[in-house]
CSV table of N, CA and C in Angstrom, one decimal:
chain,number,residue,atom,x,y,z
A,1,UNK,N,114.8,197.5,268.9
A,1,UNK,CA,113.5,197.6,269.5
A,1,UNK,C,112.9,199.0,269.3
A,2,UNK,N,113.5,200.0,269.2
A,2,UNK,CA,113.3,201.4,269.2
A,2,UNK,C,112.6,201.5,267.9
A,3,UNK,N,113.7,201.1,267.0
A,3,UNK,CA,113.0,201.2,265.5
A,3,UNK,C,111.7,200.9,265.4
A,4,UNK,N,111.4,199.7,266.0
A,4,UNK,CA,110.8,199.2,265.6
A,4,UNK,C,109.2,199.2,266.2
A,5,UNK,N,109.5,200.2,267.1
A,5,UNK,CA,108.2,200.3,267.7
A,5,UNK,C,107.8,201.5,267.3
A,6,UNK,N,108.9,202.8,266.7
A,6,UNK,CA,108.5,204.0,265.9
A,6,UNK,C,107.8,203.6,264.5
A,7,UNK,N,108.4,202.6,263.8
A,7,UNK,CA,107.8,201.9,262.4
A,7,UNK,C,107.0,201.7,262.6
A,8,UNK,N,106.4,200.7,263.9
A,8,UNK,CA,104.9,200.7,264.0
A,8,UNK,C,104.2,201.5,264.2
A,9,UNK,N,104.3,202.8,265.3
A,9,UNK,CA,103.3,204.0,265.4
A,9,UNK,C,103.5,204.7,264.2
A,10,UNK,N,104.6,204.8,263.1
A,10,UNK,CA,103.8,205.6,262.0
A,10,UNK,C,103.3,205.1,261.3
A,11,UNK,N,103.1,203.8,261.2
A,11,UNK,CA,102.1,202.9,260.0
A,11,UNK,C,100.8,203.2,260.2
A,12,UNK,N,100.6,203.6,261.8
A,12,UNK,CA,98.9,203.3,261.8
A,12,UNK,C,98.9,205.2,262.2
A,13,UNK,N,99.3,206.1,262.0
A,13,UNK,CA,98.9,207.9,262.4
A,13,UNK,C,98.3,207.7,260.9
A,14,UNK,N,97.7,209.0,261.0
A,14,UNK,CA,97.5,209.7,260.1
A,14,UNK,C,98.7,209.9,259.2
A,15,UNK,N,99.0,210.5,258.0
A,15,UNK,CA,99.9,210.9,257.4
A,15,UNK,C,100.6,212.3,257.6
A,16,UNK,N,99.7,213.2,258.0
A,16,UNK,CA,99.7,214.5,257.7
A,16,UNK,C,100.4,214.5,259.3
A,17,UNK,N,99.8,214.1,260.5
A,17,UNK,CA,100.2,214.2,261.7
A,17,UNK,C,101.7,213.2,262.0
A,18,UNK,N,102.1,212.4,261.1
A,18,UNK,CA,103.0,211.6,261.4
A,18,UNK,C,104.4,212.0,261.0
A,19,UNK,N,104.0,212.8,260.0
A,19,UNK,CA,105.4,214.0,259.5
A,19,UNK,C,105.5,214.9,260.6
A,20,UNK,N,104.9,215.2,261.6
A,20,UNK,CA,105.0,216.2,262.4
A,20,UNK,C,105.7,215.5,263.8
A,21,UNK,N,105.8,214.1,263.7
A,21,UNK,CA,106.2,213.3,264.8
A,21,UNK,C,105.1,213.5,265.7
A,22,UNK,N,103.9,212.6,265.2
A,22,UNK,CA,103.2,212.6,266.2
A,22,UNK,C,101.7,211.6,265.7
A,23,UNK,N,101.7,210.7,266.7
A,23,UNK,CA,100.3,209.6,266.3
A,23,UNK,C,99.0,210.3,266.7
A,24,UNK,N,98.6,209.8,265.8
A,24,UNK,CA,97.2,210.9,266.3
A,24,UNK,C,95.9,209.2,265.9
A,25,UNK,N,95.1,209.4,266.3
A,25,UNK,CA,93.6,208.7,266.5
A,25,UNK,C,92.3,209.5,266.6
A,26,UNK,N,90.6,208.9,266.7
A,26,UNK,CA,89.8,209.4,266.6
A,26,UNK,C,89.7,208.7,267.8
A,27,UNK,N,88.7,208.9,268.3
A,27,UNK,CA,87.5,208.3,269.3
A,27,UNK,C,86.4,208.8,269.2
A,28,UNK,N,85.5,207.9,269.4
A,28,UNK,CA,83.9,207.9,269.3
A,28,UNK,C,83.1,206.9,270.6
A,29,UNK,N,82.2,208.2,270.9
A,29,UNK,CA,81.5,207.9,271.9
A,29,UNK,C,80.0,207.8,271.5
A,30,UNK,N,79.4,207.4,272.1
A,30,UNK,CA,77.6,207.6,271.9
A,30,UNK,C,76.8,207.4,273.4
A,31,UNK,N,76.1,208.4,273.6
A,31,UNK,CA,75.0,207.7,274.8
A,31,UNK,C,73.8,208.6,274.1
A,32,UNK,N,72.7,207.6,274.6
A,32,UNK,CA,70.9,208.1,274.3
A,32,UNK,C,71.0,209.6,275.8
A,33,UNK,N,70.7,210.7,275.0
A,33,UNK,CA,70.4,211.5,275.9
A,33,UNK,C,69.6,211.7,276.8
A,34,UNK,N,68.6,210.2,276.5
A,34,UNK,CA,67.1,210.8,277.7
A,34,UNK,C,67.9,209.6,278.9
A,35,UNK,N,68.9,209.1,278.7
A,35,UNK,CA,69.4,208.2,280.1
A,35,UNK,C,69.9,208.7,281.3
A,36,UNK,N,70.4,210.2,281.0
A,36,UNK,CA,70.7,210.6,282.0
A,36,UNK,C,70.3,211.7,282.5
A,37,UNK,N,69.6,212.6,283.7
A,37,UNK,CA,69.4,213.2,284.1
A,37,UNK,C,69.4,214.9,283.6
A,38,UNK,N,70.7,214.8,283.5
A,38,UNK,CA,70.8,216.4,282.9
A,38,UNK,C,71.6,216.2,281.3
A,39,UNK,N,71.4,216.9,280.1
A,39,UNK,CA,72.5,217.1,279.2
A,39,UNK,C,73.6,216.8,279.5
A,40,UNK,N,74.4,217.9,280.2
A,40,UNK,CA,75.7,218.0,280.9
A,40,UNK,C,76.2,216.9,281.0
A,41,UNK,N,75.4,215.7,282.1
A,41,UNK,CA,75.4,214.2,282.3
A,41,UNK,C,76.2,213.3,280.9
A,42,UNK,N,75.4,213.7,280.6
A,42,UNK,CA,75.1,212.5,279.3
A,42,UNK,C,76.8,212.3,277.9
A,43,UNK,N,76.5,214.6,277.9
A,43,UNK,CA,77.9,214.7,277.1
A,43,UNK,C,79.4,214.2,278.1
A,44,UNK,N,79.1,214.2,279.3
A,44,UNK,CA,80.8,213.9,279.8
A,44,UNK,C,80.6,212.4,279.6
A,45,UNK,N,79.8,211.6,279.4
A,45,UNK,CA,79.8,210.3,279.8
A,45,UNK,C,80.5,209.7,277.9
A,46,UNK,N,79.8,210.8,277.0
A,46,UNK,CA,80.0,210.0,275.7
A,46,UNK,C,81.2,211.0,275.6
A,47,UNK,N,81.3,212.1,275.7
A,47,UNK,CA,83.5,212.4,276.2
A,47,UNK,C,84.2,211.1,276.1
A,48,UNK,N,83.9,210.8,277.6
A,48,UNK,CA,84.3,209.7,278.0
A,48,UNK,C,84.6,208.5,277.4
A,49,UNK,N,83.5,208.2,277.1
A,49,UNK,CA,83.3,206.7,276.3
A,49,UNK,C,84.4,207.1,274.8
A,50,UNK,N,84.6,208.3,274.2
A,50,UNK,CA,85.2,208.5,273.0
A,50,UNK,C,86.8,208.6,273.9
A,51,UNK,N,87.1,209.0,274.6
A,51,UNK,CA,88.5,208.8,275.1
A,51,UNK,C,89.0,208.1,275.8
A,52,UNK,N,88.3,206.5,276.4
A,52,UNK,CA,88.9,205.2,276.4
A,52,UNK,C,88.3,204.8,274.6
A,53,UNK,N,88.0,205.0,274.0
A,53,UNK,CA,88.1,204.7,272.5
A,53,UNK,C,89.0,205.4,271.8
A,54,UNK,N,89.9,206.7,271.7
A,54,UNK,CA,90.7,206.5,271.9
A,54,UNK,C,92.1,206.5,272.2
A,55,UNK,N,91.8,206.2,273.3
A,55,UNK,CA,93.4,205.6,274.1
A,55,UNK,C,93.3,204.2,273.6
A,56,UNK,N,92.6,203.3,273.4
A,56,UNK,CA,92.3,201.6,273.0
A,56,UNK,C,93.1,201.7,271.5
A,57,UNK,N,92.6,202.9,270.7
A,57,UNK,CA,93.3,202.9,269.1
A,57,UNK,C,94.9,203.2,269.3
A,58,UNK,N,95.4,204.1,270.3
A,58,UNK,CA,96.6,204.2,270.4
A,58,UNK,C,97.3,203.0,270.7
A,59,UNK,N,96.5,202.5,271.6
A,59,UNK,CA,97.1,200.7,272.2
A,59,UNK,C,97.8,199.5,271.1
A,60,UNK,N,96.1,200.1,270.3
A,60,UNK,CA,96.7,199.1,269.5
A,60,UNK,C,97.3,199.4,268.4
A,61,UNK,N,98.0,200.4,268.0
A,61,UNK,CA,98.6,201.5,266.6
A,61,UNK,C,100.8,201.2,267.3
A,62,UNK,N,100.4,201.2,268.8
A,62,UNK,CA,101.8,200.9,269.3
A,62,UNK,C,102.1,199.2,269.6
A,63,UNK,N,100.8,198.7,270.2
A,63,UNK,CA,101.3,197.0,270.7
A,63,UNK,C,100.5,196.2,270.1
A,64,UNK,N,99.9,196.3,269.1
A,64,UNK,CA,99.2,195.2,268.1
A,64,UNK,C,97.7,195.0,268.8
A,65,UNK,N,97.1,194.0,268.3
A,65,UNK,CA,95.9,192.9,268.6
A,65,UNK,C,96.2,191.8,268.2
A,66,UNK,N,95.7,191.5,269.3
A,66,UNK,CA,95.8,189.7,269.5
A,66,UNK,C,94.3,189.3,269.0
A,67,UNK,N,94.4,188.6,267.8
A,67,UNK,CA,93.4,188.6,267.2
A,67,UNK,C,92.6,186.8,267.4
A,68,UNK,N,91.8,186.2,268.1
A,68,UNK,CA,91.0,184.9,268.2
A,68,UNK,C,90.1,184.5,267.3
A,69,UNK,N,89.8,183.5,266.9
A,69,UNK,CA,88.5,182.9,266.2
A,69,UNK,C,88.4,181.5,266.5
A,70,UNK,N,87.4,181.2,265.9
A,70,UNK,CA,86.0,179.9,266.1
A,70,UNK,C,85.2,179.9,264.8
A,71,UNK,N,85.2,178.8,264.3
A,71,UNK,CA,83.8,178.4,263.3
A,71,UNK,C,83.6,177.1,264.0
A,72,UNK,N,82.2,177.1,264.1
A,72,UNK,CA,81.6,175.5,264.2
A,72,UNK,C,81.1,175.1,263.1
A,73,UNK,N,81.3,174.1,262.8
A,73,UNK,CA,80.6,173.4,261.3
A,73,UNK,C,79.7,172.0,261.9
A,74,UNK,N,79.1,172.1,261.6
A,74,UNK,CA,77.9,170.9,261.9
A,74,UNK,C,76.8,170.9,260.5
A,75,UNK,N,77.4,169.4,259.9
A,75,UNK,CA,76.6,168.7,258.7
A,75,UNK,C,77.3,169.6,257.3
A,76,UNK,N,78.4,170.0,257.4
A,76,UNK,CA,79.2,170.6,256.4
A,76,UNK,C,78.8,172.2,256.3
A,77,UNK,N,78.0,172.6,257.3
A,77,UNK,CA,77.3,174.0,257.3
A,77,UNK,C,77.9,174.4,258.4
A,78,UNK,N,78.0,175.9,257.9
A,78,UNK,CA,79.1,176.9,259.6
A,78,UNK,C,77.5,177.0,260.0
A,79,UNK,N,77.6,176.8,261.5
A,79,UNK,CA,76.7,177.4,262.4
A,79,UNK,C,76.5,178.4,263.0
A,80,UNK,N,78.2,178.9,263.3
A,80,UNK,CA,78.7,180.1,264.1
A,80,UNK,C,79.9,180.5,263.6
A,81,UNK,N,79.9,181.9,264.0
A,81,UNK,CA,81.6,182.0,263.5
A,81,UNK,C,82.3,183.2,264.5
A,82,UNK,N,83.1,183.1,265.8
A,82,UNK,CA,83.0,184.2,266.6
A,82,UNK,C,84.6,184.7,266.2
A,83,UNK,N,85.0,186.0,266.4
A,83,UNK,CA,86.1,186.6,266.2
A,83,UNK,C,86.3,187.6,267.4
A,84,UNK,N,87.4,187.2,267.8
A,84,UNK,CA,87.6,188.4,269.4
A,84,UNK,C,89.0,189.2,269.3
A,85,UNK,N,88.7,190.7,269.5
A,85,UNK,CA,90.1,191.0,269.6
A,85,UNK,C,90.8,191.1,271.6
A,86,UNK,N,91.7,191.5,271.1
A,86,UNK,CA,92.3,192.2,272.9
A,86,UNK,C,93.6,192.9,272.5
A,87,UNK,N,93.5,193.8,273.5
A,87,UNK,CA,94.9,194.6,273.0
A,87,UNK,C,95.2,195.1,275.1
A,88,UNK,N,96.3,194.7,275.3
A,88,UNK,CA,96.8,195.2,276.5
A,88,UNK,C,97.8,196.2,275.8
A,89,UNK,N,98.6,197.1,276.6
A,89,UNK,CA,99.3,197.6,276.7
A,89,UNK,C,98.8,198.9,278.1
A,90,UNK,N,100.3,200.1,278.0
A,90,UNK,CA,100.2,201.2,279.2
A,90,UNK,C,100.4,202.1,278.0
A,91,UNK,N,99.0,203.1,278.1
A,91,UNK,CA,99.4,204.5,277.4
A,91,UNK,C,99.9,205.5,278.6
A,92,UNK,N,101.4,205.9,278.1
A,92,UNK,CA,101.9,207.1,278.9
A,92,UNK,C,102.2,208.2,277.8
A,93,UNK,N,101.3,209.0,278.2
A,93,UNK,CA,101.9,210.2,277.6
A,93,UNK,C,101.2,211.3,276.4
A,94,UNK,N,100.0,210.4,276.6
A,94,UNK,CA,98.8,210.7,275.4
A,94,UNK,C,98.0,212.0,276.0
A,95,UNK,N,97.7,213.3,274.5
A,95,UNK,CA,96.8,214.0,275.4
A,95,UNK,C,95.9,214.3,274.4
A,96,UNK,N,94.7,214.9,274.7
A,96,UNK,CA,93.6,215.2,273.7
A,96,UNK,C,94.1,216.4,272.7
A,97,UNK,N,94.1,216.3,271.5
A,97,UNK,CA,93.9,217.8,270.5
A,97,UNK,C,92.5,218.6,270.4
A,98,UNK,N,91.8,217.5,269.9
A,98,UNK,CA,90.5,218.3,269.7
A,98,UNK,C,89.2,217.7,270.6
A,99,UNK,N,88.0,218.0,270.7
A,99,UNK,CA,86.9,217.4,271.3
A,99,UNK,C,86.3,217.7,270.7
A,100,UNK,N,84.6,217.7,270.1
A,100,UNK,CA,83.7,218.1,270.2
A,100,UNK,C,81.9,217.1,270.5
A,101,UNK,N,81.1,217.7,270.9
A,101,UNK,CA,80.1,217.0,271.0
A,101,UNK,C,78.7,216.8,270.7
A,102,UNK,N,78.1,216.4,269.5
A,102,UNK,CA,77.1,216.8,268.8
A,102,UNK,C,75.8,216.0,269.2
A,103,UNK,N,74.2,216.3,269.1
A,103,UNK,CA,73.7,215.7,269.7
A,103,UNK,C,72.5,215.2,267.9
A,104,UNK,N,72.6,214.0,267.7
A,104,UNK,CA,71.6,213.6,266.8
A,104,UNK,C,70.8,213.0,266.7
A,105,UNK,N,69.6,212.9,266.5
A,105,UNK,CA,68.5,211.9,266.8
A,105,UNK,C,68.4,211.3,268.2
A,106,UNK,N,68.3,212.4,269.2
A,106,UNK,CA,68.2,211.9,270.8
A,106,UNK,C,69.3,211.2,270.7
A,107,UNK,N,70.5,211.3,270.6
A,107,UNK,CA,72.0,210.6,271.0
A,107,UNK,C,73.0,211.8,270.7
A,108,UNK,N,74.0,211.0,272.2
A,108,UNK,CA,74.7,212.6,272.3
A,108,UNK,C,76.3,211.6,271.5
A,109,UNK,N,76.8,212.1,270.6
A,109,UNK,CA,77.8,211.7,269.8
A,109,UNK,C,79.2,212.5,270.2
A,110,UNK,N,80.1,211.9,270.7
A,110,UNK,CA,81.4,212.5,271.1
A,110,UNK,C,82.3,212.3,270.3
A,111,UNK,N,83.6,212.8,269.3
A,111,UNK,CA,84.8,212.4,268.9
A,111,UNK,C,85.7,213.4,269.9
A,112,UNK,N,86.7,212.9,270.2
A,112,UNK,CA,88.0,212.8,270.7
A,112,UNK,C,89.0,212.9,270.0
A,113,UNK,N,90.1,213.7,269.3
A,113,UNK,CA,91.4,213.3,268.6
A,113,UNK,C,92.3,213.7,269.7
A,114,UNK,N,93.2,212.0,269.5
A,114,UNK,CA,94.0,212.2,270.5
A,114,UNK,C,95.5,211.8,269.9
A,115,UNK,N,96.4,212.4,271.1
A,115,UNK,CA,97.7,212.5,270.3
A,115,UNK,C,98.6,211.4,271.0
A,116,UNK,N,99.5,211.2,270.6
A,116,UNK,CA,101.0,210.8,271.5
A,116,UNK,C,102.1,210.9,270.4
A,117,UNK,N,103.0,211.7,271.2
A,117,UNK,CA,104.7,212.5,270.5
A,117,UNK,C,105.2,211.6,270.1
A,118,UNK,N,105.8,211.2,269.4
A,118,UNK,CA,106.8,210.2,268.6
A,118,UNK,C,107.8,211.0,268.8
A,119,UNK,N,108.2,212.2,268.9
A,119,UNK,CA,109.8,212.7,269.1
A,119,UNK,C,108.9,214.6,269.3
A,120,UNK,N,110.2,215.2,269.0
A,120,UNK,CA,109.6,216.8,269.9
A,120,UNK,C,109.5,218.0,268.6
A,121,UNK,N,109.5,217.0,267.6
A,121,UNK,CA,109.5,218.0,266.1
A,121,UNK,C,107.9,219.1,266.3
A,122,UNK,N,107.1,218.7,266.6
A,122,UNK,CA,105.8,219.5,266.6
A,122,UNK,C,106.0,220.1,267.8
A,123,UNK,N,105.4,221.4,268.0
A,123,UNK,CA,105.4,222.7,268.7
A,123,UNK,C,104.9,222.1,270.3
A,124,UNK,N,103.9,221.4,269.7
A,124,UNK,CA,102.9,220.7,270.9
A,124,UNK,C,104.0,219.7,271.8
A,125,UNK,N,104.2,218.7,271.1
A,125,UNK,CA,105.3,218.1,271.8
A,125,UNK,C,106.9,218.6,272.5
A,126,UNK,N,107.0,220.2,272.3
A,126,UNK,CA,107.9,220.4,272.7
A,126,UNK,C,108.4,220.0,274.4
A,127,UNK,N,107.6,220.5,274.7
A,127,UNK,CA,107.3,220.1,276.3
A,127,UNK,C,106.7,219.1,277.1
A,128,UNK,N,106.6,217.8,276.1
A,128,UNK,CA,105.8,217.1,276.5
A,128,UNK,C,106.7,215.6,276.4
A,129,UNK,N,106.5,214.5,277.3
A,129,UNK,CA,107.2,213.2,277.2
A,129,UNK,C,106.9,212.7,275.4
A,130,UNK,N,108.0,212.5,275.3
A,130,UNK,CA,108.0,211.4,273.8
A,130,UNK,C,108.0,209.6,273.9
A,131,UNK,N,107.6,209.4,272.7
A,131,UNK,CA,107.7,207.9,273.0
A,131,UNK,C,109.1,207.8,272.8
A,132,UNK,N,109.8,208.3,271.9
A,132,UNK,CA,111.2,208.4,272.1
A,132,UNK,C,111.9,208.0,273.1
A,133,UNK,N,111.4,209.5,274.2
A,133,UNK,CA,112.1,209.1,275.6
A,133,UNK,C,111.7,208.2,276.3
A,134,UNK,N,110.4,207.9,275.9
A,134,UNK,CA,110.1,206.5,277.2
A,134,UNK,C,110.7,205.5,277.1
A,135,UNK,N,111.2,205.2,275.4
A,135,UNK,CA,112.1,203.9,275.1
A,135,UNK,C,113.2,204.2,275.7
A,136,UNK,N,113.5,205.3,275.6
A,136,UNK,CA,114.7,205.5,276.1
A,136,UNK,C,115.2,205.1,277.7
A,137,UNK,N,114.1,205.4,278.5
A,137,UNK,CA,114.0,205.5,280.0
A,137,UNK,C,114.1,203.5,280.4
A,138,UNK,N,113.5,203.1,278.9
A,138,UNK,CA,113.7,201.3,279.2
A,138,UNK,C,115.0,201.0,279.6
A,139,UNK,N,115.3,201.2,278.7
A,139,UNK,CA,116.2,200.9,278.1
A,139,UNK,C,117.6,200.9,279.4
């Protein structure tokens, strides 16, 4: 089970960060800047919005998507065609690398890179819970 849950967080890291023992993800936020009251407002909100985007990519880079669909056909013609994902899981142990926040065309645009340790090879993770250990602590 261990294996196999490290084989899956390095399939979906980056390459460069996965040699280092460590998953990394983007997130992306957006909000229209005239919605909220002050600047200030607006950038913690699209932060925000980019770091449950992603913690959601780490979710699913460690426990998959449960992936649904639907076509309707009526008279030999698709009418509709819906596709849904969902991803449960618990992120423990994830922290931000980098932030920044740019504002373009009246929209304030957030990326987020975010981490979680696969083991304590990188400097950052030295001090920090691994997924290693958490399997371990299942276990």
């Amino acid at each position: 089970m261990q294996n196999l849950l490290l084989t899956i967080a390095l399939l979906g890291s980056s390459a460069a960060w996965a040699q280092q023992g460590m998953l990394t993800v983007s997130g992306f936020g957006t909000v229209d800047a005239a919605a909220f009251a002050t600047k200030s407002q607006g950038r913690m909100m699209a932060m925000r919005a980019a770091q449950v985007d992603g913690q959601r990519q780490l979710a699913e880079n460690i426990k998959g998507v449960e992936l649904t669909g639907g076509t309707t056909v009526e008279e030999y013609e698709v009418t509709s065609d819906l596709v849904a994902t969902r991803v449960r899981g618990l992120i423990k142990g994830a922290f931000v690398l980098e932030k920044t926040v740019n504002e373009e065309d009246d929209t304030l645009v957030a990326e987020i890179q975010m981490a979680i340790c696969l083991d304590n090879r990188a400097d950052v993770c030295k001090e920090r819970e691994t997924l290693q250990s958490i399997i371990a602590q299942i276990k």
